[in-house]
Every structure is written in C-alpha cells, then in structure tokens.
Amino acid sequence: MCDSVKYLGVWIDDKLNWKIHIDYIYSKLAKFVGMFYKHSHKLPPNCLRMLYFSFVHPHILYSVEIYANTYTSYLDKLLKLNNKLLRFLQQKDNYCRNIELYVNCNILPITELHCFQILCIVHKFIYHKELLPKIYYNYFTENYKIHDYDTRNKNNLYLSVINLCYGSRAITFKGCNLWNQLPEDIKNVQNITTFKNKLKELFYNGMSLC
C-alpha cells in the first residue's frame, strides 16, 4: 500500500500533513547553504538576489497554499533554513531581525506567504473571477447573498460552521476566515497589485492573520 504519491510536483501523503513534501523541499534547498555561504562575499548583491529568486524562492512559492496548510512545527525547519539562506545572501549577522530579511527582498515568511496566496485567490474571486480557474467559482459566498438585510458584515464572506480540524484547514473555510479579518480599506481595494502591496505591508507591520 502506498502512503504517498507525487502529483504535479507535490508529494501528497495519506495523512495530508504534507511532511513528505516539506522534507522534499528542504532537501532541495539544503544543498545551497554551502554554496551561498562561500559566494556571499564574492558576488554583488544583485547577483545574490538573482540566485535566491532563481534557485530557492520558486520551490517555496510553488503550491505554498497547499503544503503550508499544516502545523507550524512541521514548517519550522524549512522556515529556519530559508532564514539562513537569506541571511547569508544579504550578509547579515544574527542581530538582524528575520522580518528585515524578508522586507529587503519584498517577500514573506512561509506561514504569511501561505495566507497571502490564499487571500489573493479570494481577492480574485471577488473582483477578478475571470482570472481564476472555474473550479474556484463556487468556493466562497458573500454574506449579502445569504442575508437580505443590511448588516455591517454584509461585505464579508459567509463562514460555514465546521466541526473537524481538517475542515478549518480547507481553503473554502480558511479563505473566508482570513478575508473577514482584513481591514475594510484593504478589502475594498480592487486593483490586484495595490491589494498585494497593502497586504504585504500589513504583514510587515506585524498583524497576524494566520
């Protein structure tokens, strides 16, 4: 009996805890530690940045909406490895705060990146549905379509009741929960680029949604 299978580059395990895929990414990125450390003082910053976005970030970003939907303890070693790589490439010592490493590269830590990507899906669902695959067209429901009376939450998404832990991790539930926590001025932004910039700024300022 098979306990895991690789589909479209993602390792799916029988428990859906994504540990196998996280280990898979970790093993791919760990080999860059020595190389980045050796070259961090030999290459200019723009080349080091290019190395990161060529060899590291794509592996972290790909399907982060899925594999990062797990316990933070499972993601911890991958997060620490990414911090180490960013620290080497930016030639920062241990006194530099981790968040500064991400701000300098205009990216987010894995946990926040997971929430960011889900919120981008919700934003497209509300304002630019044509940019999404049709499978997402019925993922969420606005409150005003459920209740015909005026409430202050009418522009939020309908949050269904769930009883199991797996239910709270489903994108259909998590996306609604994350969206409803956003400040109104960000939820009202229709431009995708502006929305992403404001959302990143929110995370950089320490607001926790995840």
GROMACS .gro file of N, CA and C in nm, residues 123-195:
model
  219
  123HIS      N    1  -0.936   3.747  -0.328
  123HIS     CA    2  -0.946   3.878  -0.393
  123HIS      C    3  -0.987   3.864  -0.540
  124LYS      N    4  -0.925   3.769  -0.609
  124LYS     CA    5  -0.962   3.746  -0.749
  124LYS      C    6  -1.105   3.695  -0.759
  125PHE      N    7  -1.146   3.611  -0.663
  125PHE     CA    8  -1.283   3.559  -0.664
  125PHE      C    9  -1.384   3.673  -0.657
  126ILE      N   10  -1.354   3.773  -0.575
  126ILE     CA   11  -1.448   3.883  -0.554
  126ILE      C   12  -1.443   3.986  -0.667
  127TYR      N   13  -1.322   4.020  -0.712
  127TYR     CA   14  -1.308   4.131  -0.807
  127TYR      C   15  -1.267   4.089  -0.949
  128HIS      N   16  -1.201   3.975  -0.963
  128HIS     CA   17  -1.148   3.936  -1.094
  128HIS      C   18  -1.165   3.786  -1.115
  129LYS      N   19  -1.287   3.740  -1.105
  129LYS     CA   20  -1.314   3.597  -1.112
  129LYS      C   21  -1.267   3.534  -1.243
  130GLU      N   22  -1.262   3.615  -1.347
  130GLU     CA   23  -1.221   3.563  -1.478
  130GLU      C   24  -1.074   3.518  -1.479
  131LEU      N   25  -0.997   3.561  -1.378
  131LEU     CA   26  -0.856   3.523  -1.369
  131LEU      C   27  -0.835   3.390  -1.299
  132LEU      N   28  -0.942   3.333  -1.245
  132LEU     CA   29  -0.933   3.208  -1.171
  132LEU      C   30  -0.980   3.090  -1.256
  133PRO      N   31  -0.926   2.971  -1.231
  133PRO     CA   32  -0.984   2.851  -1.293
  133PRO      C   33  -1.129   2.835  -1.246
  134LYS      N   34  -1.211   2.776  -1.329
  134LYS     CA   35  -1.354   2.766  -1.299
  134LYS      C   36  -1.384   2.686  -1.172
  135ILE      N   37  -1.290   2.602  -1.131
  135ILE     CA   38  -1.311   2.522  -1.010
  135ILE      C   39  -1.331   2.611  -0.887
  136TYR      N   40  -1.279   2.735  -0.892
  136TYR     CA   41  -1.290   2.827  -0.778
  136TYR      C   42  -1.420   2.908  -0.778
  137TYR      N   43  -1.497   2.900  -0.883
  137TYR     CA   44  -1.611   2.990  -0.899
  137TYR      C   45  -1.715   2.977  -0.787
  138ASN      N   46  -1.724   2.861  -0.725
  138ASN     CA   47  -1.822   2.840  -0.618
  138ASN      C   48  -1.757   2.816  -0.482
  139TYR      N   49  -1.629   2.857  -0.469
  139TYR     CA   50  -1.556   2.830  -0.345
  139TYR      C   51  -1.608   2.913  -0.228
  140PHE      N   52  -1.648   3.036  -0.254
  140PHE     CA   53  -1.686   3.128  -0.147
  140PHE      C   54  -1.823   3.189  -0.176
  141THR      N   55  -1.885   3.240  -0.069
  141THR     CA   56  -2.016   3.306  -0.083
  141THR      C   57  -2.015   3.434  -0.001
  142GLU      N   58  -2.056   3.545  -0.063
  142GLU     CA   59  -2.063   3.672   0.010
  142GLU      C   60  -2.184   3.672   0.102
  143ASN      N   61  -2.169   3.738   0.217
  143ASN     CA   62  -2.277   3.742   0.315
  143ASN      C   63  -2.407   3.799   0.258
  144TYR      N   64  -2.394   3.900   0.172
  144TYR     CA   65  -2.515   3.966   0.123
  144TYR      C   66  -2.600   3.872   0.036
  145LYS      N   67  -2.540   3.761  -0.009
  145LYS     CA   68  -2.617   3.664  -0.087
  145LYS      C   69  -2.691   3.565   0.004
  146ILE      N   70  -2.654   3.564   0.133
  146ILE     CA   71  -2.719   3.477   0.231
  146ILE      C   72  -2.826   3.552   0.307
  147HIS      N   73  -2.791   3.676   0.348
  147HIS     CA   74  -2.883   3.758   0.426
  147HIS      C   75  -2.931   3.876   0.341
  148ASP      N   76  -3.060   3.898   0.334
  148ASP     CA   77  -3.112   4.007   0.255
  148ASP      C   78  -3.128   4.136   0.335
  149TYR      N   79  -3.090   4.133   0.465
  149TYR     CA   80  -3.099   4.254   0.546
  149TYR      C   81  -2.960   4.315   0.559
  150ASP      N   82  -2.959   4.446   0.585
  150ASP     CA   83  -2.834   4.522   0.587
  150ASP      C   84  -2.761   4.501   0.720
  151THR      N   85  -2.637   4.459   0.715
  151THR     CA   86  -2.555   4.443   0.835
  151THR      C   87  -2.416   4.499   0.805
  152ARG      N   88  -2.340   4.525   0.911
  152ARG     CA   89  -2.205   4.581   0.891
  152ARG      C   90  -2.111   4.477   0.831
  153ASN      N   91  -2.151   4.349   0.835
  153ASN     CA   92  -2.067   4.242   0.780
  153ASN      C   93  -2.117   4.192   0.645
  154LYS      N   94  -2.202   4.270   0.581
  154LYS     CA   95  -2.263   4.222   0.457
  154LYS      C   96  -2.160   4.198   0.347
  155ASN      N   97  -2.046   4.269   0.353
  155ASN     CA   98  -1.943   4.252   0.250
  155ASN      C   99  -1.839   4.147   0.288
  156ASN      N  100  -1.857   4.083   0.403
  156ASN     CA  101  -1.771   3.972   0.440
  156ASN      C  102  -1.813   3.847   0.365
  157LEU      N  103  -1.735   3.740   0.382
  157LEU     CA  104  -1.770   3.613   0.322
  157LEU      C  105  -1.841   3.525   0.424
  158TYR      N  106  -1.932   3.445   0.377
  158TYR     CA  107  -2.008   3.357   0.465
  158TYR      C  108  -1.918   3.248   0.520
  159LEU      N  109  -1.910   3.239   0.652
  159LEU     CA  110  -1.823   3.142   0.719
  159LEU      C  111  -1.909   3.027   0.770
  160SER      N  112  -1.900   2.913   0.707
  160SER     CA  113  -1.981   2.799   0.745
  160SER      C  114  -1.928   2.737   0.874
  161VAL      N  115  -2.013   2.666   0.943
  161VAL     CA  116  -1.976   2.600   1.069
  161VAL      C  117  -1.904   2.470   1.037
  162ILE      N  118  -1.789   2.451   1.101
  162ILE     CA  119  -1.713   2.326   1.080
  162ILE      C  120  -1.690   2.259   1.216
  163ASN      N  121  -1.679   2.129   1.215
  163ASN     CA  122  -1.664   2.053   1.339
  163ASN      C  123  -1.530   1.983   1.351
  164LEU      N  124  -1.459   1.965   1.240
  164LEU     CA  125  -1.335   1.890   1.241
  164LEU      C  126  -1.216   1.981   1.212
  165CYS      N  127  -1.099   1.938   1.258
  165CYS     CA  128  -0.975   2.015   1.236
  165CYS      C  129  -0.947   2.028   1.087
  166TYR      N  130  -0.971   1.921   1.011
  166TYR     CA  131  -0.947   1.925   0.867
  166TYR      C  132  -1.034   2.031   0.801
  167GLY      N  133  -1.155   2.048   0.852
  167GLY     CA  134  -1.245   2.147   0.796
  167GLY      C  135  -1.192   2.288   0.811
  168SER      N  136  -1.128   2.317   0.923
  168SER     CA  137  -1.073   2.451   0.947
  168SER      C  138  -0.953   2.480   0.858
  169ARG      N  139  -0.892   2.375   0.803
  169ARG     CA  140  -0.776   2.392   0.716
  169ARG      C  141  -0.814   2.399   0.568
  170ALA      N  142  -0.941   2.374   0.537
  170ALA     CA  143  -0.985   2.380   0.398
  170ALA      C  144  -0.979   2.523   0.347
  171ILE      N  145  -0.938   2.542   0.222
  171ILE     CA  146  -0.927   2.676   0.166
  171ILE      C  147  -1.063   2.745   0.165
  172THR      N  148  -1.170   2.669   0.145
  172THR     CA  149  -1.303   2.729   0.143
  172THR      C  150  -1.337   2.794   0.277
  173PHE      N  151  -1.287   2.736   0.386
  173PHE     CA  152  -1.311   2.794   0.520
  173PHE      C  153  -1.202   2.895   0.554
  174LYS      N  154  -1.077   2.857   0.534
  174LYS     CA  155  -0.965   2.943   0.573
  174LYS      C  156  -0.965   3.073   0.494
  175GLY      N  157  -0.998   3.065   0.366
  175GLY     CA  158  -1.002   3.185   0.285
  175GLY      C  159  -1.104   3.285   0.337
  176CYS      N  160  -1.222   3.234   0.374
  176CYS     CA  161  -1.327   3.322   0.430
  176CYS      C  162  -1.281   3.384   0.562
  177ASN      N  163  -1.222   3.303   0.647
  177ASN     CA  164  -1.179   3.349   0.778
  177ASN      C  165  -1.072   3.456   0.767
  178LEU      N  166  -0.975   3.435   0.677
  178LEU     CA  167  -0.869   3.533   0.657
  178LEU      C  168  -0.923   3.663   0.599
  179TRP      N  169  -1.010   3.651   0.500
  179TRP     CA  170  -1.066   3.770   0.435
  179TRP      C  171  -1.145   3.855   0.534
  180ASN      N  172  -1.224   3.789   0.616
  180ASN     CA  173  -1.309   3.862   0.711
  180ASN      C  174  -1.229   3.936   0.816
  181GLN      N  175  -1.103   3.896   0.838
  181GLN     CA  176  -1.018   3.965   0.935
  181GLN      C  177  -0.952   4.089   0.879
  182LEU      N  178  -0.952   4.105   0.749
  182LEU     CA  179  -0.882   4.218   0.687
  182LEU      C  180  -0.952   4.349   0.719
  183PRO      N  181  -0.875   4.457   0.734
  183PRO     CA  182  -0.935   4.590   0.748
  183PRO      C  183  -1.017   4.624   0.624
  184GLU      N  184  -1.122   4.701   0.642
  184GLU     CA  185  -1.213   4.732   0.532
  184GLU      C  186  -1.143   4.806   0.418
  185ASP      N  187  -1.047   4.893   0.450
  185ASP     CA  188  -0.982   4.969   0.343
  185ASP      C  189  -0.901   4.880   0.250
  186ILE      N  190  -0.853   4.766   0.301
  186ILE     CA  191  -0.779   4.672   0.216
  186ILE      C  192  -0.877   4.585   0.137
  187LYS      N  193  -0.985   4.542   0.202
  187LYS     CA  194  -1.085   4.461   0.132
  187LYS      C  195  -1.148   4.535   0.016
  188ASN      N  196  -1.152   4.667   0.023
  188ASN     CA  197  -1.217   4.747  -0.080
  188ASN      C  198  -1.126   4.778  -0.199
  189VAL      N  199  -0.999   4.741  -0.189
  189VAL     CA  200  -0.905   4.767  -0.298
  189VAL      C  201  -0.930   4.666  -0.412
  190GLN      N  202  -0.958   4.715  -0.531
  190GLN     CA  203  -0.988   4.626  -0.643
  190GLN      C  204  -0.866   4.595  -0.728
  191ASN      N  205  -0.771   4.687  -0.735
  191ASN     CA  206  -0.651   4.663  -0.814
  191ASN      C  207  -0.565   4.555  -0.749
  192ILE      N  208  -0.526   4.455  -0.825
  192ILE     CA  209  -0.453   4.341  -0.770
  192ILE      C  210  -0.318   4.380  -0.713
  193THR      N  211  -0.242   4.458  -0.788
  193THR     CA  212  -0.108   4.498  -0.743
  193THR      C  213  -0.116   4.581  -0.615
  194THR      N  214  -0.207   4.675  -0.611
  194THR     CA  215  -0.224   4.758  -0.490
  194THR      C  216  -0.265   4.674  -0.372
  195PHE      N  217  -0.356   4.579  -0.396
  195PHE     CA  218  -0.401   4.489  -0.289
  195PHE      C  219  -0.283   4.410  -0.232
   0.00000   0.00000   0.00000
